Coordinates of C-alpha atoms and ligand atoms in Angstrom, one line a residue:
M708 CA 105.3 -65.6 237.2
L709 CA 103.9 -69.2 236.3
K710 CA 107.3 -70.8 236.9
S711 CA 109.6 -70.4 240.0
I712 CA 112.7 -71.8 238.3
S713 CA 113.8 -72.9 234.9
C714 CA 113.5 -76.3 233.7
G715 CA 117.1 -76.6 232.6
A716 CA 118.6 -74.7 235.7
L717 CA 117.7 -77.5 238.3
R718 CA 120.7 -79.3 239.8
D719 CA 121.9 -81.7 242.9
E720 CA 121.5 -78.6 245.2
N721 CA 117.9 -78.0 244.5
V722 CA 117.1 -81.4 245.8
G723 CA 114.5 -81.1 248.1
E724 CA 113.1 -77.7 246.8
A725 CA 109.3 -77.8 245.7
V726 CA 109.2 -76.1 242.7
T727 CA 106.9 -74.6 239.9
L728 CA 107.8 -75.3 236.4
S729 CA 106.2 -74.3 233.0
G730 CA 107.3 -75.3 229.5
W731 CA 106.7 -77.7 226.5
V732 CA 106.2 -81.2 226.4
H733 CA 109.6 -82.1 224.9
R734 CA 108.9 -85.9 225.1
R735 CA 106.7 -88.1 226.9
R736 CA 107.4 -91.8 227.8
D737 CA 104.3 -93.9 229.4
H738 CA 105.7 -96.8 231.4
G739 CA 102.4 -98.0 232.3
N740 CA 102.4 -97.4 235.7
L741 CA 105.0 -94.1 235.7
I742 CA 104.6 -91.6 233.1
F743 CA 107.8 -89.4 232.1
I744 CA 108.0 -86.4 230.1
D745 CA 111.0 -84.2 229.3
L746 CA 109.6 -80.8 230.2
R747 CA 111.7 -78.2 228.1
D748 CA 112.0 -74.0 228.4
R749 CA 115.1 -71.9 227.2
E750 CA 117.1 -73.0 229.4
G751 CA 116.8 -76.7 229.0
L752 CA 115.2 -79.7 229.6
V753 CA 114.2 -81.6 233.1
Q754 CA 112.5 -84.9 233.7
V755 CA 109.4 -84.8 235.4
V756 CA 107.9 -88.1 236.8
F757 CA 103.6 -88.7 237.4
N758 CA 103.3 -91.2 240.0
P759 CA 99.5 -92.4 240.1
E760 CA 99.9 -93.6 243.8
T761 CA 100.9 -90.1 245.0
A762 CA 99.3 -87.4 242.3
A763 CA 96.7 -89.6 240.7
K764 CA 95.0 -86.3 239.3
A765 CA 98.3 -85.3 237.5
H766 CA 98.9 -88.7 236.3
K767 CA 95.8 -88.9 234.9
I768 CA 96.2 -85.4 233.2
A769 CA 99.7 -86.4 232.0
E770 CA 98.2 -89.9 230.1
D771 CA 96.8 -86.9 227.2
L772 CA 100.0 -85.0 226.9
R773 CA 101.4 -84.5 223.4
N774 CA 104.6 -83.1 222.4
E775 CA 104.9 -79.3 222.4
W776 CA 101.7 -79.1 224.6
V777 CA 102.5 -76.2 227.2
V778 CA 102.2 -77.2 230.8
Q779 CA 102.6 -76.1 234.7
V780 CA 104.0 -78.8 236.8
M781 CA 104.3 -78.4 241.1
G782 CA 106.5 -80.6 242.5
E783 CA 109.5 -81.6 244.4
V784 CA 113.2 -81.8 243.0
T785 CA 114.2 -85.8 243.8
K786 CA 118.0 -87.3 243.0
R787 CA 117.1 -89.7 240.3
P788 CA 117.4 -93.4 241.4
A789 CA 121.3 -94.9 241.5
G790 CA 121.5 -96.0 238.0
T791 CA 118.9 -94.0 236.1
E792 CA 121.1 -90.7 236.1
N793 CA 121.2 -89.1 232.5
P794 CA 125.0 -87.6 232.1
D795 CA 123.8 -86.2 228.4
M796 CA 121.5 -84.0 230.5
P797 CA 122.9 -81.2 232.2
T798 CA 119.9 -81.8 234.8
G799 CA 120.6 -85.4 234.3
I800 CA 121.1 -86.3 238.0
V801 CA 117.8 -84.9 239.3
E802 CA 113.9 -85.3 238.4
V803 CA 110.7 -83.6 239.5
Y804 CA 108.3 -85.5 241.1
A805 CA 105.0 -84.1 239.9
D806 CA 102.2 -83.2 242.6
D807 CA 100.0 -81.1 240.3
L808 CA 100.1 -80.5 236.7
K809 CA 98.0 -78.0 234.7
V810 CA 98.0 -77.2 230.9
L811 CA 98.4 -74.3 230.1
N812 CA 97.5 -74.7 226.1
Q813 CA 97.5 -77.6 223.7
S814 CA 99.7 -77.9 220.4
L815 CA 98.6 -79.4 217.1
T816 CA 101.7 -81.9 215.9
P817 CA 104.3 -80.0 215.1
P818 CA 104.8 -79.7 211.2
F819 CA 108.4 -81.3 212.1
Y820 CA 110.2 -82.5 215.3
V821 CA 111.4 -80.0 217.9
N822 CA 113.2 -82.8 219.7
E823 CA 115.2 -84.3 217.0
E824 CA 118.1 -82.1 215.0
V825 CA 117.0 -83.5 211.8
S826 CA 117.2 -81.3 208.8
V827 CA 114.0 -79.9 207.8
D828 CA 113.1 -78.3 204.4
E829 CA 114.0 -74.6 205.1
N830 CA 110.8 -73.4 203.3
L831 CA 109.0 -75.3 206.0
R832 CA 111.0 -74.0 208.3
L833 CA 110.6 -70.6 207.8
R834 CA 106.5 -70.9 207.2
Y835 CA 106.5 -72.0 211.1
R836 CA 109.4 -70.1 212.5
Y837 CA 107.9 -69.8 215.6
V838 CA 108.5 -73.6 215.7
D839 CA 112.0 -73.4 214.4
L840 CA 112.8 -71.1 216.9
R841 CA 112.1 -73.7 219.8
R842 CA 115.0 -76.1 218.4
E843 CA 118.3 -76.2 219.8
G844 CA 120.3 -74.9 216.9
M845 CA 118.0 -71.7 216.4
K846 CA 117.9 -71.0 220.1
E847 CA 121.7 -71.2 220.2
A848 CA 122.3 -68.8 217.6
L849 CA 119.8 -66.3 218.9
L850 CA 121.9 -66.7 222.3
A851 CA 124.9 -66.0 220.7
R852 CA 123.6 -63.4 218.6
H853 CA 122.6 -61.3 222.0
K854 CA 125.9 -61.8 223.7
V855 CA 128.1 -60.6 220.7
V856 CA 125.5 -57.5 220.2
K857 CA 125.8 -56.8 223.8
Y858 CA 129.5 -57.4 224.0
I859 CA 129.8 -54.8 221.2
R860 CA 127.6 -52.0 222.8
D861 CA 129.6 -52.4 226.2
F862 CA 133.0 -52.3 224.4
L863 CA 132.1 -49.4 222.5
D864 CA 130.5 -47.9 225.2
D865 CA 133.5 -48.4 227.4
V866 CA 135.6 -46.4 224.8
G867 CA 133.3 -43.4 224.4
F868 CA 131.1 -44.3 221.3
L869 CA 127.3 -43.1 221.6
E870 CA 125.0 -45.2 219.8
I871 CA 122.6 -43.2 217.7
E872 CA 119.6 -44.2 215.5
T873 CA 119.4 -43.1 212.1
P874 CA 116.3 -43.2 209.7
I875 CA 115.0 -46.4 207.7
L876 CA 112.8 -43.7 205.6
I877 CA 115.6 -41.9 203.5
K878 CA 116.8 -41.2 200.0
S879 CA 119.0 -43.3 197.8
T880 CA 122.2 -44.1 199.6
P881 CA 124.4 -45.8 197.1
E882 CA 126.4 -48.7 198.4
G883 CA 126.6 -51.0 194.8
A884 CA 123.0 -52.5 194.9
R885 CA 119.4 -51.6 194.1
D886 CA 117.3 -49.6 196.7
H887 CA 114.3 -50.9 198.1
V888 CA 111.8 -47.7 197.5
V889 CA 108.6 -46.6 199.7
P890 CA 106.1 -44.5 198.2
S891 CA 105.1 -41.3 199.6
R892 CA 101.2 -40.7 200.3
L893 CA 101.8 -37.0 201.0
Y894 CA 103.9 -36.5 198.0
P895 CA 102.3 -38.5 195.2
G896 CA 105.0 -39.8 193.1
S897 CA 107.7 -39.1 195.2
F898 CA 109.5 -42.1 197.2
Y899 CA 111.6 -42.7 200.1
A900 CA 114.4 -45.1 199.8
L901 CA 115.1 -47.3 202.4
P902 CA 119.3 -47.2 203.0
Q903 CA 122.0 -49.4 201.9
S904 CA 123.7 -48.3 204.9
P905 CA 124.0 -45.2 207.0
Q906 CA 127.1 -43.9 205.3
Q907 CA 126.1 -40.5 204.5
L908 CA 124.2 -40.6 207.9
K909 CA 127.1 -41.6 210.1
Q910 CA 129.5 -39.0 208.0
L911 CA 127.0 -36.3 208.8
L912 CA 127.2 -36.9 212.6
M913 CA 130.7 -36.5 212.6
V914 CA 130.2 -33.4 210.8
G915 CA 127.6 -32.8 214.0
G916 CA 130.2 -33.0 216.3
I917 CA 129.5 -36.6 217.5
E918 CA 133.3 -37.8 217.2
K919 CA 132.4 -41.8 218.0
Y920 CA 129.1 -43.2 216.6
F921 CA 128.0 -46.6 216.5
Q922 CA 124.8 -48.1 215.6
I923 CA 123.5 -52.0 215.6
A924 CA 122.0 -50.9 212.0
R925 CA 119.7 -52.9 209.4
C926 CA 120.6 -52.2 206.0
F927 CA 118.6 -52.9 202.8
R928 CA 119.8 -53.8 199.6
D929 CA 117.9 -55.0 196.6
E930 CA 120.5 -57.6 195.0
D931 CA 120.5 -61.5 194.5
S932 CA 120.2 -63.3 197.7
R933 CA 123.1 -65.6 198.4
A934 CA 124.1 -67.7 201.3
D935 CA 125.5 -64.7 203.0
R936 CA 123.2 -62.0 201.6
Q937 CA 119.7 -61.0 202.4
P938 CA 117.7 -58.0 201.4
E939 CA 118.1 -56.8 204.7
F940 CA 120.7 -57.1 207.1
T941 CA 122.7 -56.0 210.0
Q942 CA 125.8 -54.2 210.8
L943 CA 127.8 -52.8 213.4
D944 CA 128.3 -49.6 211.6
L945 CA 131.0 -46.8 213.3
E946 CA 132.4 -43.5 212.7
M947 CA 135.1 -41.9 214.3
S948 CA 136.5 -38.3 214.0
F949 CA 139.9 -37.1 214.1
V950 CA 141.4 -40.6 213.2
E951 CA 143.8 -42.3 211.1
Q952 CA 143.4 -45.7 209.4
E953 CA 145.4 -47.2 211.8
D954 CA 143.5 -45.9 214.9
I955 CA 140.3 -47.7 213.2
L956 CA 142.5 -50.8 212.5
Q957 CA 143.4 -51.2 215.8
L958 CA 140.0 -50.6 217.4
T959 CA 138.6 -53.2 215.1
E960 CA 141.2 -55.7 216.0
E961 CA 140.9 -54.8 219.4
L962 CA 137.0 -55.6 219.5
F963 CA 137.1 -58.5 217.7
T964 CA 140.2 -60.1 219.8
G965 CA 138.0 -59.2 223.0
L966 CA 134.8 -60.5 221.8
M967 CA 136.5 -63.9 220.9
T968 CA 138.5 -64.2 224.0
D969 CA 135.3 -63.3 226.4
L970 CA 132.6 -65.2 224.5
F971 CA 134.3 -67.8 222.4
P972 CA 137.7 -69.1 224.0
E973 CA 137.4 -72.5 222.5
K974 CA 138.2 -70.6 219.1
T975 CA 141.8 -70.0 217.9
I976 CA 142.7 -66.4 216.4
M977 CA 145.9 -65.4 215.1
R978 CA 147.1 -62.4 217.0
P979 CA 147.8 -59.6 215.9
F980 CA 145.6 -60.3 212.8
P981 CA 147.7 -60.6 209.8
R982 CA 147.6 -58.3 207.5
L983 CA 147.8 -57.8 203.4
T984 CA 148.0 -55.3 201.1
H985 CA 145.2 -55.8 198.3
E986 CA 147.8 -56.3 195.9
E987 CA 149.2 -58.9 198.1
A988 CA 145.9 -60.8 198.6
M989 CA 145.6 -60.7 194.8
R990 CA 149.0 -62.0 194.2
D991 CA 149.5 -64.8 196.6
Y992 CA 145.8 -66.0 197.0
A993 CA 144.1 -64.6 193.9
I994 CA 141.2 -63.0 196.0
D995 CA 141.0 -60.2 198.3
R996 CA 139.4 -62.2 201.4
P997 CA 141.6 -65.5 201.1
D998 CA 141.2 -68.1 204.1
L999 CA 143.9 -67.7 205.7
R1000 CA 143.4 -70.9 207.8
F1001 CA 145.3 -72.7 205.0
D1002 CA 148.3 -72.1 202.8
L1003 CA 148.0 -73.1 199.4
K1004 CA 149.5 -70.2 197.7
M1005 CA 149.4 -68.6 194.6
A1006 CA 152.5 -68.5 192.2
D1007 CA 152.9 -66.9 188.8
L1008 CA 153.6 -69.3 186.3
A1009 CA 154.7 -67.3 183.4
P1010 CA 158.2 -67.6 183.6
I1011 CA 157.7 -71.5 182.4
A1012 CA 154.4 -71.1 180.5
K1013 CA 156.2 -69.0 178.2
T1014 CA 158.5 -71.5 177.3
V1015 CA 155.8 -74.3 176.6
E1016 CA 154.8 -74.6 172.9
F1017 CA 151.1 -74.4 174.0
N1018 CA 149.1 -71.7 171.7
V1019 CA 147.0 -71.1 174.6
F1020 CA 149.9 -69.6 177.2
Q1021 CA 151.6 -67.8 174.1
N1022 CA 148.2 -66.0 173.2
V1023 CA 147.5 -65.3 176.8
L1024 CA 150.7 -63.6 177.5
D1025 CA 151.0 -61.9 174.5
S1026 CA 147.9 -60.1 175.2
G1027 CA 148.6 -59.1 178.9
G1028 CA 147.1 -62.3 180.3
I1029 CA 148.3 -64.3 182.9
V1030 CA 149.3 -67.8 183.9
K1031 CA 148.8 -68.3 187.6
G1032 CA 148.1 -71.4 189.6
F1033 CA 149.1 -73.7 193.1
A1034 CA 149.7 -76.8 194.1
A1035 CA 146.7 -79.0 195.7
P1036 CA 148.4 -81.3 198.3
G1037 CA 148.0 -85.1 197.7
C1038 CA 145.9 -84.8 194.7
S1039 CA 147.8 -86.0 192.0
D1040 CA 145.6 -89.0 191.6
Y1041 CA 142.6 -87.1 190.9
T1042 CA 140.6 -88.8 188.1
R1043 CA 139.4 -87.5 184.6
K1044 CA 136.1 -86.7 186.4
Q1045 CA 137.3 -84.8 189.0
I1046 CA 139.7 -82.7 186.7
D1047 CA 136.5 -82.2 184.8
E1048 CA 134.3 -81.1 187.9
L1049 CA 137.1 -78.5 188.7
T1050 CA 137.0 -77.3 185.0
D1051 CA 133.5 -76.8 185.2
F1052 CA 133.9 -74.8 188.4
V1053 CA 136.4 -72.5 187.4
R1054 CA 134.6 -72.3 183.7
A1055 CA 131.2 -70.9 185.8
R1056 CA 133.6 -68.2 187.1
G1057 CA 134.9 -67.0 183.9
A1058 CA 137.8 -69.2 183.4
S1059 CA 138.2 -70.8 180.0
G1060 CA 139.7 -73.8 181.1
L1061 CA 142.0 -75.2 183.7
I1062 CA 145.2 -77.0 183.2
A1063 CA 146.1 -79.8 185.7
I1064 CA 149.3 -81.7 186.5
G1065 CA 149.4 -84.4 188.7
I1066 CA 153.0 -85.1 189.9
S1067 CA 153.4 -88.6 191.4
S1068 CA 157.1 -89.8 190.4
S1069 CA 158.8 -92.1 193.0
G1070 CA 160.9 -89.3 193.4
N1071 CA 160.7 -86.4 195.7
G1072 CA 158.9 -83.7 193.8
A1073 CA 160.6 -81.0 191.4
D1074 CA 164.1 -81.9 192.0
D1075 CA 163.9 -85.6 191.5
L1076 CA 160.9 -86.2 189.3
N1077 CA 160.3 -88.5 186.3
M1078 CA 158.0 -88.0 183.8
A1079 CA 156.5 -91.9 183.9
G1080 CA 154.3 -90.5 187.1
V1081 CA 153.2 -87.1 185.7
K1082 CA 149.8 -87.0 184.3
S1083 CA 148.3 -83.7 182.6
N1084 CA 145.7 -82.9 180.1
I1085 CA 148.3 -81.0 178.1
L1086 CA 151.0 -83.7 178.9
R1087 CA 151.8 -83.7 175.0
F1088 CA 153.2 -80.0 175.6
L1089 CA 155.5 -80.6 178.1
S1090 CA 159.1 -81.9 179.1
E1091 CA 160.2 -82.7 182.1
D1092 CA 161.8 -79.1 182.4
H1093 CA 158.4 -77.7 182.2
V1094 CA 157.1 -79.9 184.8
K1095 CA 160.0 -79.4 187.1
G1096 CA 159.2 -75.9 186.5
F1097 CA 155.7 -75.6 187.8
A1098 CA 156.4 -77.7 190.5
K1099 CA 159.0 -75.8 191.5
L1100 CA 157.4 -72.4 191.3
T1101 CA 154.3 -73.7 193.3
G1102 CA 156.1 -75.7 195.8
A1103 CA 154.6 -78.9 194.6
Q1104 CA 155.9 -82.3 196.0
N1105 CA 155.6 -85.5 195.1
G1106 CA 151.7 -86.8 195.1
D1107 CA 150.5 -83.0 194.5
L1108 CA 148.3 -81.5 191.8
V1109 CA 149.5 -78.5 190.1
L1110 CA 146.3 -76.4 188.9
M1111 CA 146.8 -73.5 186.6
I1112 CA 144.8 -70.7 185.0
A1113 CA 145.7 -68.9 181.9
G1114 CA 143.8 -66.0 180.9
E1115 CA 142.7 -62.4 181.4
K1116 CA 143.9 -61.3 184.8
S1117 CA 140.8 -60.6 186.8
R1118 CA 138.9 -63.4 185.5
T1119 CA 141.6 -65.6 186.1
N1120 CA 141.9 -64.4 189.9
Q1121 CA 138.4 -64.5 190.2
A1122 CA 138.5 -68.2 188.9
L1123 CA 141.8 -69.2 190.9
G1124 CA 140.4 -67.5 194.0
A1125 CA 137.2 -69.4 194.3
L1126 CA 139.1 -72.7 193.1
R1127 CA 141.4 -72.5 196.3
H1128 CA 138.5 -72.3 198.3
E1129 CA 137.0 -75.3 196.8
M1130 CA 139.9 -77.2 197.2
G1131 CA 140.5 -75.9 200.9
Q1132 CA 136.7 -77.1 201.6
R1133 CA 137.4 -80.6 199.8
L1134 CA 140.5 -81.3 201.6
Q1135 CA 139.3 -79.8 204.5
L1136 CA 142.2 -77.9 205.1
G1137 CA 140.2 -75.1 207.5
N1138 CA 140.1 -75.9 211.1
P1139 CA 136.5 -75.1 212.1
N1140 CA 137.8 -74.0 215.4
E1141 CA 139.9 -71.3 214.1
M1142 CA 138.9 -68.0 213.1
A1143 CA 141.5 -66.4 210.8
F1144 CA 140.9 -62.7 210.9
A1145 CA 143.0 -60.6 208.7
L1146 CA 143.0 -56.8 207.6
I1147 CA 143.5 -56.4 203.9
T1148 CA 144.5 -52.4 203.3
D1149 CA 145.1 -50.4 200.2
F1150 CA 142.3 -51.2 198.0
P1151 CA 142.1 -49.1 194.7
L1152 CA 139.7 -46.2 194.9
F1153 CA 138.1 -47.2 191.3
E1154 CA 137.8 -50.5 189.2
W1155 CA 137.3 -50.6 186.1
N1156 CA 133.6 -51.8 184.6
S1157 CA 134.2 -53.2 181.4
D1158 CA 130.5 -54.1 180.9
D1159 CA 129.3 -50.4 181.2
E1160 CA 132.5 -49.0 180.2
R1161 CA 133.2 -46.7 183.2
W1162 CA 135.1 -46.6 186.6
D1163 CA 133.1 -47.6 189.8
A1164 CA 134.1 -47.4 193.2
S1165 CA 135.8 -50.3 194.4
H1166 CA 134.4 -49.7 198.1
H1167 CA 132.1 -46.7 197.6
A1168 CA 132.8 -43.5 196.9
F1169 CA 133.2 -41.8 199.7
C1170 CA 137.0 -42.9 200.3
M1171 CA 139.7 -41.0 200.9
P1172 CA 142.6 -41.5 198.4
K1173 CA 146.0 -42.5 200.3
E1174 CA 148.6 -39.7 200.1
G1175 CA 150.8 -39.5 196.9
Y1176 CA 147.9 -40.9 194.6
I1177 CA 145.7 -38.0 194.3
Q1178 CA 147.6 -37.0 191.3
Y1179 CA 146.5 -40.0 189.3
M1180 CA 143.1 -39.1 189.6
D1181 CA 142.6 -37.5 185.9
S1182 CA 145.2 -39.2 184.4
D1183 CA 145.0 -43.0 185.6
P1184 CA 142.0 -43.6 188.0
G1185 CA 142.9 -47.1 188.3
E1186 CA 146.6 -46.5 189.9
V1187 CA 144.4 -44.2 192.7
I1188 CA 145.0 -46.4 196.2
A1189 CA 142.5 -45.7 198.5
Q1190 CA 143.0 -45.5 202.5
S1191 CA 140.2 -48.2 202.6
Y1192 CA 140.5 -51.7 204.5
D1193 CA 138.5 -55.1 205.0
L1194 CA 138.2 -57.3 207.9
I1195 CA 138.0 -60.7 206.8
C1196 CA 137.8 -63.9 208.4
N1197 CA 137.7 -67.8 206.8
G1198 CA 137.3 -66.4 203.5
I1199 CA 134.2 -64.0 204.3
E1200 CA 134.3 -60.2 204.0
M1201 CA 133.5 -59.4 207.4
A1202 CA 133.7 -55.4 207.1
S1203 CA 134.6 -52.9 205.2
G1204 CA 135.8 -49.3 205.9
S1205 CA 137.5 -46.3 205.0
I1206 CA 139.1 -43.0 206.1
R1207 CA 136.5 -40.4 204.3
V1208 CA 137.1 -37.5 202.1
H1209 CA 135.9 -34.3 204.4
K1210 CA 136.5 -31.7 201.7
R1211 CA 133.9 -30.9 198.9
E1212 CA 136.2 -30.3 196.0
L1213 CA 138.0 -33.7 196.3
Q1214 CA 134.5 -35.3 196.6
E1215 CA 133.4 -33.5 194.0
K1216 CA 136.3 -35.2 191.6
I1217 CA 135.7 -38.5 192.6
F1218 CA 131.9 -38.3 191.6
E1219 CA 133.6 -36.7 188.3
V1220 CA 135.6 -39.5 187.6
L1221 CA 132.3 -41.9 188.5
G1222 CA 130.8 -40.2 185.9
Y1223 CA 127.9 -38.5 187.5
S1224 CA 126.3 -35.6 186.1
K1225 CA 126.6 -32.5 188.1
E1226 CA 122.4 -32.9 188.4
Q1227 CA 123.2 -36.4 189.9
V1228 CA 125.5 -35.0 192.5
S1229 CA 123.7 -32.7 193.3
D1230 CA 120.4 -34.6 194.0
R1231 CA 121.7 -37.5 195.3
F1232 CA 124.8 -36.1 197.4
G1233 CA 124.0 -32.6 197.7
Q1234 CA 123.4 -32.6 201.4
I1235 CA 127.1 -34.0 202.3
L1236 CA 128.6 -31.9 199.8
D1237 CA 127.1 -29.0 201.5
A1238 CA 127.9 -30.5 205.1
F1239 CA 131.6 -30.8 204.2
E1240 CA 131.5 -26.7 203.8
Y1241 CA 130.8 -26.4 207.3
G1242 CA 133.7 -27.4 209.1
A1243 CA 133.6 -31.4 208.8
P1244 CA 136.2 -32.7 210.6
P1245 CA 138.6 -35.6 209.2
H1246 CA 136.6 -39.1 210.1
G1247 CA 136.6 -42.4 209.1
G1248 CA 134.9 -45.7 210.3
I1249 CA 134.3 -49.5 209.2
A1250 CA 131.1 -51.7 209.6
P1251 CA 131.4 -55.2 210.3
G1252 CA 128.5 -57.8 209.0
I1253 CA 126.8 -59.1 212.5
D1254 CA 125.0 -61.8 210.6
R1255 CA 128.1 -62.9 208.7
L1256 CA 130.0 -62.9 211.7
L1257 CA 127.6 -65.0 213.5
M1258 CA 127.4 -67.3 210.7
V1259 CA 131.0 -68.0 210.9
L1260 CA 131.5 -68.2 214.5
L1261 CA 128.6 -70.9 214.8
G1262 CA 129.6 -72.5 211.6
K1263 CA 126.4 -71.9 209.7
E1264 CA 125.7 -72.4 206.0
S1265 CA 123.7 -69.3 206.0
I1266 CA 123.0 -66.2 207.3
R1267 CA 119.7 -67.1 207.5
D1268 CA 120.4 -69.7 210.1
V1269 CA 121.6 -66.4 212.4
I1270 CA 118.7 -64.2 212.0
A1271 CA 115.1 -64.6 213.7
F1272 CA 112.8 -64.1 210.9
P1273 CA 115.0 -64.4 207.3
K1274 CA 113.4 -64.0 204.0
T1275 CA 114.0 -67.2 201.5
Q1276 CA 116.9 -67.4 199.0
S1277 CA 114.5 -65.8 196.8
Q1278 CA 113.4 -62.8 199.2
M1279 CA 110.0 -64.0 199.9
D1280 CA 108.8 -64.4 203.7
P1281 CA 106.7 -67.6 204.1
L1282 CA 105.7 -66.7 207.4
F1283 CA 103.9 -63.6 206.7
G1284 CA 103.5 -64.4 203.1
S1285 CA 105.5 -61.2 201.6
P1286 CA 106.0 -59.5 199.6
S1287 CA 102.0 -59.4 198.8
A1288 CA 99.6 -57.3 196.9
I1289 CA 98.1 -54.4 199.0
D1290 CA 94.2 -53.3 198.9
G1291 CA 93.3 -51.3 195.8
S1292 CA 92.3 -48.3 198.3
Q1293 CA 96.1 -48.1 199.7
L1294 CA 97.5 -47.8 196.0
E1295 CA 94.8 -45.1 195.0
E1296 CA 95.9 -43.2 198.6
L1297 CA 99.8 -43.6 196.9
N1298 CA 98.6 -42.5 193.6
I1299 CA 99.8 -45.6 192.2
Q1300 CA 98.3 -47.2 189.2
L1301 CA 99.2 -50.9 188.5
I1302 CA 100.0 -51.3 184.7
P1303 CA 99.9 -55.1 183.9
I1304 CA 102.9 -56.1 182.1
E1305 CA 102.5 -57.6 178.8
E1306 CA 104.0 -61.0 178.2
Ligands
LIG2510 N1 128.7 -48.2 204.6 C1 130.0 -49.2 204.3 C2 129.5 -50.6 203.9 O1 128.4 -50.4 204.3 C3 130.9 -49.5 205.2 C4 131.9 -48.2 205.6 O2 132.4 -47.8 204.8 O3 132.0 -47.9 206.9 O4 129.8 -51.3 203.4

């Protein structure tokens, strides 16, 4: 090794040792006589001193050092002179007195500071990712990621899971996104698809008698990138045979509780994980992944709304819509401009408008309220009783702002759920040190796609209907509840899973409701349907997203900050410059001809 110990490892007890260090010049200070550098390696920094009296040659070389040069230092660990210790550095009590210095490699001036946590344009960071990875934030993220994955592997190994790799070149495995496809050279005109998840493969492993499988699996989905999406991302994919829903939920809870307690003891979690059915989550939070670090519960406001002579309420309620809202604490003095911002926010999410009622009377909320202090964009339609009624239903107190939306159910919920998160953020209601895990169960099996006028699978097509619900499959698919569940945390969906169908007939029925033709079914799902006829055991599983977990754990804005080499938001890789054109000869081999798209 070109080093005998790590820079960041040096402590008081190393004083007197002769050491060889290798690392990067983090910072250099020339004090005329003495030259100091902070030398950095993966484990941290240590101060190195070059004295012209005792090490003239090393001092001479040190004069030329620049940030990010790679050097090797031979020297002795000494105690820093009293008064010069640096309590901010773990190694701050010692320094290394250099005897010798070797430059292992020089560096151009880096495109951004490695030694300062300043914000840097993301494209530039990704273009020079190898420099960016040296910065503290990225290093911490990759270290945490390693620990999390190792914990998961050890935990699952202990309880009898086998880690098995599944192919990347496969065939379309729909999870609701577009496929990334790879042309085949040997079979011109034919393509592989990259797995959107190993869903069918893990089910086939269950048919294959594996019983407990997991994989740290890469999933590929061609969808528009968002802060928590990437064209390729990593899931802990797991599947078990001979289980019921409760078994998977308990395993998930134990895994995540253990992981948090062992690796992130400074974070708080709620134990046991709260459980909500999908229906309860939608009713109380208007979203199936509520941030449970704060309350902000929804109320059905129809009972009062229907007594208000305001056309919007009447029209919405007459056409089967809902009026629903919540109280934002302490926001009664929101200005017109702030309300307009929130209105734009909900409009962008499908609502046609936002109704706000600020309650700031001298009284004490609902029972003791006078209209003089009430502000609202529908004030002229409201009586004191109306305001009292809305305040009572939402639990609004003096100083609160009731926010409500009237409209078609699913769009109203969508906008309200997002608004709840937005208010939680604006009011900083979520404690950053809390990981509010919760389990959401009983998702509907199907959801109506009104654009295409057909049923889609809410999770995916392989979920087992809950007992007693199969009968609605023909008459009212929207009523069928599935044995499917999500793990959520701080407003993010962390994992989805389900007990699976394991019989051909039922699986075919589900494909039928989804509107697949016989040919489509046999082309896309023939293999799994066939497998179900060879003794498929009852089975189920779940797949937590590793990137998302780390993003939330480390308080990062985007999953790109916990992935070593991510793509940009627009799915480009600025480092390798992909995607990119390929050689004409490669295209020829693949029997592919590019046809220019006419503008
Ligand atoms: N394959 C599913 C997904 O990627 C997870 C599962 O049902 O296990 O969401």
